[in-house]
Amino acid sequence: ISVYLEPEQFIADSFESEPQQQVLWLTQTMKAEIRQVFGKDYPGLRIRYWQSGARTAWILEEIGKVKPITTGFVVENHTVQQMRVLIYRESHGWEVRYPFFTDQFQGLELSSKNRLNKKIDGISGATLSVNALTRLSKLALFLHQQVNS
Protein backbone atom coordinates (compact mmCIF):
# COMPACT_ATOMS: atom_id res chain seq x y z
CA ILE A 1 0.00 0.00 0.00
CA SER A 2 1.33 3.42 -0.97
CA VAL A 3 -0.30 6.39 0.75
CA TYR A 4 0.58 9.46 -1.32
CA LEU A 5 -1.73 11.86 0.49
CA GLU A 6 -3.94 11.21 3.51
CA PRO A 7 -7.63 11.72 2.61
CA GLU A 8 -8.02 14.19 5.51
CA GLN A 9 -5.12 16.25 4.17
CA PHE A 10 -6.60 16.24 0.66
CA ILE A 11 -9.85 17.69 2.03
CA ALA A 12 -8.00 20.28 4.13
CA ASP A 13 -5.95 21.33 1.07
CA SER A 14 -9.08 21.61 -1.11
CA PHE A 15 -10.83 24.39 0.81
CA GLU A 16 -9.82 27.64 2.48
CA SER A 17 -11.63 26.49 5.60
CA GLU A 18 -12.72 22.88 5.78
CA PRO A 19 -16.50 22.47 5.45
CA GLN A 20 -18.58 19.94 7.36
CA GLN A 21 -18.65 16.45 5.85
CA GLN A 22 -21.99 15.68 4.18
CA VAL A 23 -23.63 12.48 3.02
CA LEU A 24 -25.33 11.72 -0.29
CA TRP A 25 -27.70 8.77 0.15
CA LEU A 26 -27.87 6.49 -2.87
CA THR A 27 -31.52 5.88 -3.66
CA GLN A 28 -32.56 3.14 -6.08
CA THR A 29 -33.08 5.79 -8.78
CA MET A 30 -29.67 7.31 -8.17
CA LYS A 31 -28.02 3.86 -8.14
CA ALA A 32 -29.53 3.20 -11.58
CA GLU A 33 -28.21 6.55 -12.87
CA ILE A 34 -24.78 5.84 -11.37
CA ARG A 35 -24.73 2.47 -13.14
CA GLN A 36 -25.24 4.30 -16.45
CA VAL A 37 -22.50 6.86 -15.77
CA PHE A 38 -20.03 4.58 -14.00
CA GLY A 39 -20.62 1.46 -16.07
CA LYS A 40 -21.43 -0.68 -13.03
CA ASP A 41 -22.85 -0.47 -9.52
CA TYR A 42 -21.04 1.71 -7.00
CA PRO A 43 -20.86 -0.13 -3.66
CA GLY A 44 -22.50 1.23 -0.54
CA LEU A 45 -25.61 3.10 0.46
CA ARG A 46 -24.04 6.54 0.77
CA ILE A 47 -21.12 8.62 -0.41
CA ARG A 48 -19.47 11.21 1.79
CA TYR A 49 -18.50 14.58 0.36
CA TRP A 50 -17.53 18.10 1.38
CA GLN A 51 -19.02 21.29 -0.07
CA SER A 52 -18.38 25.00 0.19
CA GLY A 53 -20.38 27.15 -2.21
CA ALA A 54 -20.06 25.74 -5.74
CA ARG A 55 -17.01 23.62 -4.80
CA THR A 56 -17.31 19.96 -3.81
CA ALA A 57 -14.68 17.40 -2.87
CA TRP A 58 -15.14 13.65 -3.21
CA ILE A 59 -13.04 10.72 -2.05
CA LEU A 60 -13.98 7.75 -4.19
CA GLU A 61 -12.62 4.25 -4.67
CA GLU A 62 -12.52 1.92 -7.63
CA ILE A 63 -10.76 -1.37 -8.27
CA GLY A 64 -7.79 -1.05 -10.62
CA LYS A 65 -6.93 -4.67 -11.36
CA VAL A 66 -7.68 -6.35 -8.04
CA LYS A 67 -7.33 -3.69 -5.33
CA PRO A 68 -9.04 -0.34 -4.73
CA ILE A 69 -7.49 2.96 -5.73
CA THR A 70 -8.54 5.78 -3.37
CA THR A 71 -8.84 9.02 -5.33
CA GLY A 72 -9.75 12.58 -4.43
CA PHE A 73 -11.62 14.92 -6.77
CA VAL A 74 -12.37 18.62 -6.43
CA VAL A 75 -15.21 19.80 -8.66
CA GLU A 76 -16.31 23.40 -9.07
CA ASN A 77 -18.89 24.75 -11.53
CA HIS A 78 -19.29 21.25 -12.99
CA THR A 79 -15.59 21.08 -13.92
CA VAL A 80 -12.83 18.96 -12.37
CA GLN A 81 -10.40 21.35 -10.66
CA GLN A 82 -8.13 18.67 -9.29
CA MET A 83 -7.70 14.90 -9.21
CA ARG A 84 -5.22 13.18 -6.90
CA VAL A 85 -4.46 9.52 -6.32
CA LEU A 86 -4.44 9.33 -2.53
CA ILE A 87 -3.85 5.64 -1.81
CA TYR A 88 -2.62 3.07 -4.35
CA ARG A 89 -2.71 -0.63 -3.51
CA GLU A 90 -1.83 -2.39 -6.79
CA SER A 91 1.62 -3.69 -7.70
CA HIS A 92 1.47 -2.19 -11.22
CA GLY A 93 0.16 1.01 -12.73
CA TRP A 94 1.23 3.36 -9.94
CA GLU A 95 2.38 5.86 -12.58
CA VAL A 96 -1.20 7.16 -12.58
CA ARG A 97 -0.34 9.15 -9.45
CA TYR A 98 2.09 11.48 -11.26
CA PRO A 99 1.07 14.98 -12.41
CA PHE A 100 1.84 14.18 -16.08
CA PHE A 101 -1.20 11.88 -15.88
CA THR A 102 -3.45 13.50 -13.25
CA ASP A 103 -3.18 16.98 -14.80
CA GLN A 104 -5.21 15.70 -17.78
CA PHE A 105 -8.27 15.61 -15.53
CA GLN A 106 -8.25 19.36 -14.87
CA GLY A 107 -11.04 21.01 -16.82
CA LEU A 108 -12.97 17.80 -17.45
CA GLU A 109 -16.71 18.17 -17.80
CA LEU A 110 -19.52 15.69 -18.27
CA SER A 111 -21.63 15.99 -21.41
CA SER A 112 -25.38 15.49 -21.46
CA LYS A 113 -24.70 11.93 -22.64
CA ASN A 114 -22.45 11.27 -19.61
CA ARG A 115 -19.27 11.38 -21.65
CA LEU A 116 -16.15 13.33 -20.78
CA ASN A 117 -15.38 16.42 -22.88
CA LYS A 118 -11.74 15.30 -23.37
CA LYS A 119 -10.03 11.99 -24.01
CA ILE A 120 -7.71 10.78 -21.25
CA ASP A 121 -4.39 9.49 -22.61
CA GLY A 122 -3.50 6.12 -21.16
CA ILE A 123 -0.25 4.79 -19.74
CA SER A 124 1.22 1.61 -21.15
CA GLY A 125 1.00 -1.09 -18.50
CA ALA A 126 -1.55 0.83 -16.42
CA THR A 127 -4.65 0.46 -18.58
CA LEU A 128 -6.90 -0.88 -15.83
CA SER A 129 -5.87 1.89 -13.42
CA VAL A 130 -6.36 4.53 -16.13
CA ASN A 131 -9.83 3.14 -16.90
CA ALA A 132 -10.73 3.07 -13.19
CA LEU A 133 -9.70 6.71 -12.69
CA THR A 134 -11.50 7.80 -15.84
CA ARG A 135 -14.71 6.14 -14.59
CA LEU A 136 -14.25 7.77 -11.18
CA SER A 137 -13.89 11.21 -12.78
CA LYS A 138 -17.24 10.72 -14.52
CA LEU A 139 -18.76 9.63 -11.23
CA ALA A 140 -17.38 12.66 -9.34
CA LEU A 141 -18.80 15.01 -11.99
CA PHE A 142 -22.17 13.24 -11.91
CA LEU A 143 -22.34 13.33 -8.09
CA HIS A 144 -21.42 17.02 -8.12
CA GLN A 145 -24.39 17.64 -10.44
CA GLN A 146 -26.67 15.75 -8.04
CA VAL A 147 -25.82 17.96 -5.05
CA ASN A 148 -25.77 21.19 -7.11
CA SER A 149 -28.96 20.89 -9.13
PDB file of C-alpha atoms in Angstrom:
ATOM      1  CA  ILE A   1       0.000   0.000   0.000  1.00  0.00           C
ATOM      2  CA  SER A   2       1.332   3.419  -0.965  1.00  0.00           C
ATOM      3  CA  VAL A   3      -0.301   6.385   0.753  1.00  0.00           C
ATOM      4  CA  TYR A   4       0.582   9.463  -1.321  1.00  0.00           C
ATOM      5  CA  LEU A   5      -1.734  11.861   0.494  1.00  0.00           C
ATOM      6  CA  GLU A   6      -3.940  11.212   3.506  1.00  0.00           C
ATOM      7  CA  PRO A   7      -7.628  11.722   2.607  1.00  0.00           C
ATOM      8  CA  GLU A   8      -8.020  14.185   5.514  1.00  0.00           C
ATOM      9  CA  GLN A   9      -5.120  16.254   4.172  1.00  0.00           C
ATOM     10  CA  PHE A  10      -6.602  16.244   0.657  1.00  0.00           C
ATOM     11  CA  ILE A  11      -9.849  17.694   2.031  1.00  0.00           C
ATOM     12  CA  ALA A  12      -7.997  20.279   4.131  1.00  0.00           C
ATOM     13  CA  ASP A  13      -5.951  21.333   1.071  1.00  0.00           C
ATOM     14  CA  SER A  14      -9.082  21.608  -1.110  1.00  0.00           C
ATOM     15  CA  PHE A  15     -10.831  24.391   0.809  1.00  0.00           C
ATOM     16  CA  GLU A  16      -9.821  27.641   2.481  1.00  0.00           C
ATOM     17  CA  SER A  17     -11.626  26.487   5.605  1.00  0.00           C
ATOM     18  CA  GLU A  18     -12.722  22.879   5.782  1.00  0.00           C
ATOM     19  CA  PRO A  19     -16.498  22.468   5.453  1.00  0.00           C
ATOM     20  CA  GLN A  20     -18.575  19.942   7.364  1.00  0.00           C
ATOM     21  CA  GLN A  21     -18.650  16.448   5.848  1.00  0.00           C
ATOM     22  CA  GLN A  22     -21.986  15.676   4.179  1.00  0.00           C
ATOM     23  CA  VAL A  23     -23.630  12.477   3.024  1.00  0.00           C
ATOM     24  CA  LEU A  24     -25.331  11.716  -0.287  1.00  0.00           C
ATOM     25  CA  TRP A  25     -27.699   8.773   0.154  1.00  0.00           C
ATOM     26  CA  LEU A  26     -27.868   6.491  -2.870  1.00  0.00           C
ATOM     27  CA  THR A  27     -31.523   5.878  -3.659  1.00  0.00           C
ATOM     28  CA  GLN A  28     -32.559   3.140  -6.085  1.00  0.00           C
ATOM     29  CA  THR A  29     -33.084   5.793  -8.776  1.00  0.00           C
ATOM     30  CA  MET A  30     -29.668   7.309  -8.173  1.00  0.00           C
ATOM     31  CA  LYS A  31     -28.018   3.857  -8.138  1.00  0.00           C
ATOM     32  CA  ALA A  32     -29.531   3.196 -11.577  1.00  0.00           C
ATOM     33  CA  GLU A  33     -28.211   6.546 -12.871  1.00  0.00           C
ATOM     34  CA  ILE A  34     -24.778   5.839 -11.367  1.00  0.00           C
ATOM     35  CA  ARG A  35     -24.733   2.468 -13.135  1.00  0.00           C
ATOM     36  CA  GLN A  36     -25.243   4.296 -16.455  1.00  0.00           C
ATOM     37  CA  VAL A  37     -22.504   6.859 -15.767  1.00  0.00           C
ATOM     38  CA  PHE A  38     -20.027   4.585 -13.997  1.00  0.00           C
ATOM     39  CA  GLY A  39     -20.621   1.458 -16.074  1.00  0.00           C
ATOM     40  CA  LYS A  40     -21.431  -0.680 -13.028  1.00  0.00           C
ATOM     41  CA  ASP A  41     -22.847  -0.469  -9.521  1.00  0.00           C
ATOM     42  CA  TYR A  42     -21.041   1.714  -7.001  1.00  0.00           C
ATOM     43  CA  PRO A  43     -20.863  -0.131  -3.662  1.00  0.00           C
ATOM     44  CA  GLY A  44     -22.498   1.225  -0.541  1.00  0.00           C
ATOM     45  CA  LEU A  45     -25.605   3.104   0.461  1.00  0.00           C
ATOM     46  CA  ARG A  46     -24.041   6.544   0.770  1.00  0.00           C
ATOM     47  CA  ILE A  47     -21.118   8.623  -0.415  1.00  0.00           C
ATOM     48  CA  ARG A  48     -19.467  11.215   1.791  1.00  0.00           C
ATOM     49  CA  TYR A  49     -18.502  14.583   0.364  1.00  0.00           C
ATOM     50  CA  TRP A  50     -17.529  18.103   1.375  1.00  0.00           C
ATOM     51  CA  GLN A  51     -19.015  21.288  -0.068  1.00  0.00           C
ATOM     52  CA  SER A  52     -18.376  24.995   0.193  1.00  0.00           C
ATOM     53  CA  GLY A  53     -20.376  27.152  -2.212  1.00  0.00           C
ATOM     54  CA  ALA A  54     -20.059  25.741  -5.739  1.00  0.00           C
ATOM     55  CA  ARG A  55     -17.008  23.622  -4.804  1.00  0.00           C
ATOM     56  CA  THR A  56     -17.306  19.960  -3.815  1.00  0.00           C
ATOM     57  CA  ALA A  57     -14.684  17.397  -2.870  1.00  0.00           C
ATOM     58  CA  TRP A  58     -15.140  13.649  -3.207  1.00  0.00           C
ATOM     59  CA  ILE A  59     -13.044  10.720  -2.053  1.00  0.00           C
ATOM     60  CA  LEU A  60     -13.980   7.749  -4.193  1.00  0.00           C
ATOM     61  CA  GLU A  61     -12.615   4.248  -4.666  1.00  0.00           C
ATOM     62  CA  GLU A  62     -12.518   1.922  -7.628  1.00  0.00           C
ATOM     63  CA  ILE A  63     -10.761  -1.374  -8.269  1.00  0.00           C
ATOM     64  CA  GLY A  64      -7.786  -1.048 -10.621  1.00  0.00           C
ATOM     65  CA  LYS A  65      -6.928  -4.667 -11.364  1.00  0.00           C
ATOM     66  CA  VAL A  66      -7.675  -6.348  -8.041  1.00  0.00           C
ATOM     67  CA  LYS A  67      -7.329  -3.694  -5.330  1.00  0.00           C
ATOM     68  CA  PRO A  68      -9.042  -0.344  -4.727  1.00  0.00           C
ATOM     69  CA  ILE A  69      -7.488   2.965  -5.727  1.00  0.00           C
ATOM     70  CA  THR A  70      -8.537   5.783  -3.375  1.00  0.00           C
ATOM     71  CA  THR A  71      -8.845   9.015  -5.327  1.00  0.00           C
ATOM     72  CA  GLY A  72      -9.746  12.579  -4.428  1.00  0.00           C
ATOM     73  CA  PHE A  73     -11.616  14.922  -6.766  1.00  0.00           C
ATOM     74  CA  VAL A  74     -12.368  18.619  -6.427  1.00  0.00           C
ATOM     75  CA  VAL A  75     -15.207  19.796  -8.663  1.00  0.00           C
ATOM     76  CA  GLU A  76     -16.312  23.398  -9.072  1.00  0.00           C
ATOM     77  CA  ASN A  77     -18.886  24.754 -11.530  1.00  0.00           C
ATOM     78  CA  HIS A  78     -19.294  21.253 -12.994  1.00  0.00           C
ATOM     79  CA  THR A  79     -15.588  21.081 -13.918  1.00  0.00           C
ATOM     80  CA  VAL A  80     -12.833  18.961 -12.366  1.00  0.00           C
ATOM     81  CA  GLN A  81     -10.402  21.349 -10.665  1.00  0.00           C
ATOM     82  CA  GLN A  82      -8.131  18.672  -9.286  1.00  0.00           C
ATOM     83  CA  MET A  83      -7.701  14.901  -9.212  1.00  0.00           C
ATOM     84  CA  ARG A  84      -5.222  13.183  -6.899  1.00  0.00           C
ATOM     85  CA  VAL A  85      -4.458   9.518  -6.320  1.00  0.00           C
ATOM     86  CA  LEU A  86      -4.443   9.333  -2.530  1.00  0.00           C
ATOM     87  CA  ILE A  87      -3.851   5.636  -1.814  1.00  0.00           C
ATOM     88  CA  TYR A  88      -2.624   3.070  -4.349  1.00  0.00           C
ATOM     89  CA  ARG A  89      -2.706  -0.627  -3.507  1.00  0.00           C
ATOM     90  CA  GLU A  90      -1.827  -2.389  -6.787  1.00  0.00           C
ATOM     91  CA  SER A  91       1.617  -3.691  -7.698  1.00  0.00           C
ATOM     92  CA  HIS A  92       1.466  -2.193 -11.223  1.00  0.00           C
ATOM     93  CA  GLY A  93       0.164   1.012 -12.732  1.00  0.00           C
ATOM     94  CA  TRP A  94       1.226   3.359  -9.936  1.00  0.00           C
ATOM     95  CA  GLU A  95       2.382   5.857 -12.576  1.00  0.00           C
ATOM     96  CA  VAL A  96      -1.203   7.160 -12.584  1.00  0.00           C
ATOM     97  CA  ARG A  97      -0.341   9.154  -9.446  1.00  0.00           C
ATOM     98  CA  TYR A  98       2.088  11.479 -11.256  1.00  0.00           C
ATOM     99  CA  PRO A  99       1.070  14.980 -12.407  1.00  0.00           C
ATOM    100  CA  PHE A 100       1.835  14.178 -16.084  1.00  0.00           C
ATOM    101  CA  PHE A 101      -1.199  11.885 -15.879  1.00  0.00           C
ATOM    102  CA  THR A 102      -3.455  13.497 -13.254  1.00  0.00           C
ATOM    103  CA  ASP A 103      -3.180  16.982 -14.801  1.00  0.00           C
ATOM    104  CA  GLN A 104      -5.214  15.697 -17.778  1.00  0.00           C
ATOM    105  CA  PHE A 105      -8.268  15.608 -15.531  1.00  0.00           C
ATOM    106  CA  GLN A 106      -8.254  19.364 -14.872  1.00  0.00           C
ATOM    107  CA  GLY A 107     -11.041  21.012 -16.819  1.00  0.00           C
ATOM    108  CA  LEU A 108     -12.974  17.804 -17.452  1.00  0.00           C
ATOM    109  CA  GLU A 109     -16.707  18.170 -17.798  1.00  0.00           C
ATOM    110  CA  LEU A 110     -19.518  15.695 -18.270  1.00  0.00           C
ATOM    111  CA  SER A 111     -21.629  15.986 -21.413  1.00  0.00           C
ATOM    112  CA  SER A 112     -25.381  15.494 -21.455  1.00  0.00           C
ATOM    113  CA  LYS A 113     -24.695  11.930 -22.640  1.00  0.00           C
ATOM    114  CA  ASN A 114     -22.455  11.273 -19.612  1.00  0.00           C
ATOM    115  CA  ARG A 115     -19.265  11.385 -21.652  1.00  0.00           C
ATOM    116  CA  LEU A 116     -16.147  13.332 -20.777  1.00  0.00           C
ATOM    117  CA  ASN A 117     -15.377  16.419 -22.876  1.00  0.00           C
ATOM    118  CA  LYS A 118     -11.735  15.303 -23.370  1.00  0.00           C
ATOM    119  CA  LYS A 119     -10.025  11.991 -24.007  1.00  0.00           C
ATOM    120  CA  ILE A 120      -7.707  10.776 -21.254  1.00  0.00           C
ATOM    121  CA  ASP A 121      -4.388   9.488 -22.608  1.00  0.00           C
ATOM    122  CA  GLY A 122      -3.499   6.118 -21.162  1.00  0.00           C
ATOM    123  CA  ILE A 123      -0.252   4.792 -19.738  1.00  0.00           C
ATOM    124  CA  SER A 124       1.225   1.614 -21.151  1.00  0.00           C
ATOM    125  CA  GLY A 125       0.998  -1.094 -18.498  1.00  0.00           C
ATOM    126  CA  ALA A 126      -1.549   0.829 -16.419  1.00  0.00           C
ATOM    127  CA  THR A 127      -4.646   0.465 -18.578  1.00  0.00           C
ATOM    128  CA  LEU A 128      -6.900  -0.880 -15.827  1.00  0.00           C
ATOM    129  CA  SER A 129      -5.874   1.891 -13.424  1.00  0.00           C
ATOM    130  CA  VAL A 130      -6.360   4.532 -16.131  1.00  0.00           C
ATOM    131  CA  ASN A 131      -9.828   3.144 -16.895  1.00  0.00           C
ATOM    132  CA  ALA A 132     -10.734   3.071 -13.194  1.00  0.00           C
ATOM    133  CA  LEU A 133      -9.697   6.708 -12.687  1.00  0.00           C
ATOM    134  CA  THR A 134     -11.505   7.799 -15.842  1.00  0.00           C
ATOM    135  CA  ARG A 135     -14.707   6.143 -14.587  1.00  0.00           C
ATOM    136  CA  LEU A 136     -14.250   7.767 -11.176  1.00  0.00           C
ATOM    137  CA  SER A 137     -13.888  11.208 -12.778  1.00  0.00           C
ATOM    138  CA  LYS A 138     -17.238  10.721 -14.523  1.00  0.00           C
ATOM    139  CA  LEU A 139     -18.761   9.633 -11.235  1.00  0.00           C
ATOM    140  CA  ALA A 140     -17.383  12.657  -9.341  1.00  0.00           C
ATOM    141  CA  LEU A 141     -18.804  15.014 -11.987  1.00  0.00           C
ATOM    142  CA  PHE A 142     -22.170  13.236 -11.911  1.00  0.00           C
ATOM    143  CA  LEU A 143     -22.339  13.327  -8.087  1.00  0.00           C
ATOM    144  CA  HIS A 144     -21.420  17.022  -8.122  1.00  0.00           C
ATOM    145  CA  GLN A 145     -24.388  17.636 -10.438  1.00  0.00           C
ATOM    146  CA  GLN A 146     -26.669  15.750  -8.036  1.00  0.00           C
ATOM    147  CA  VAL A 147     -25.825  17.957  -5.051  1.00  0.00           C
ATOM    148  CA  ASN A 148     -25.773  21.188  -7.109  1.00  0.00           C
ATOM    149  CA  SER A 149     -28.962  20.886  -9.128  1.00  0.00           C
TER     150      SER A 149
END
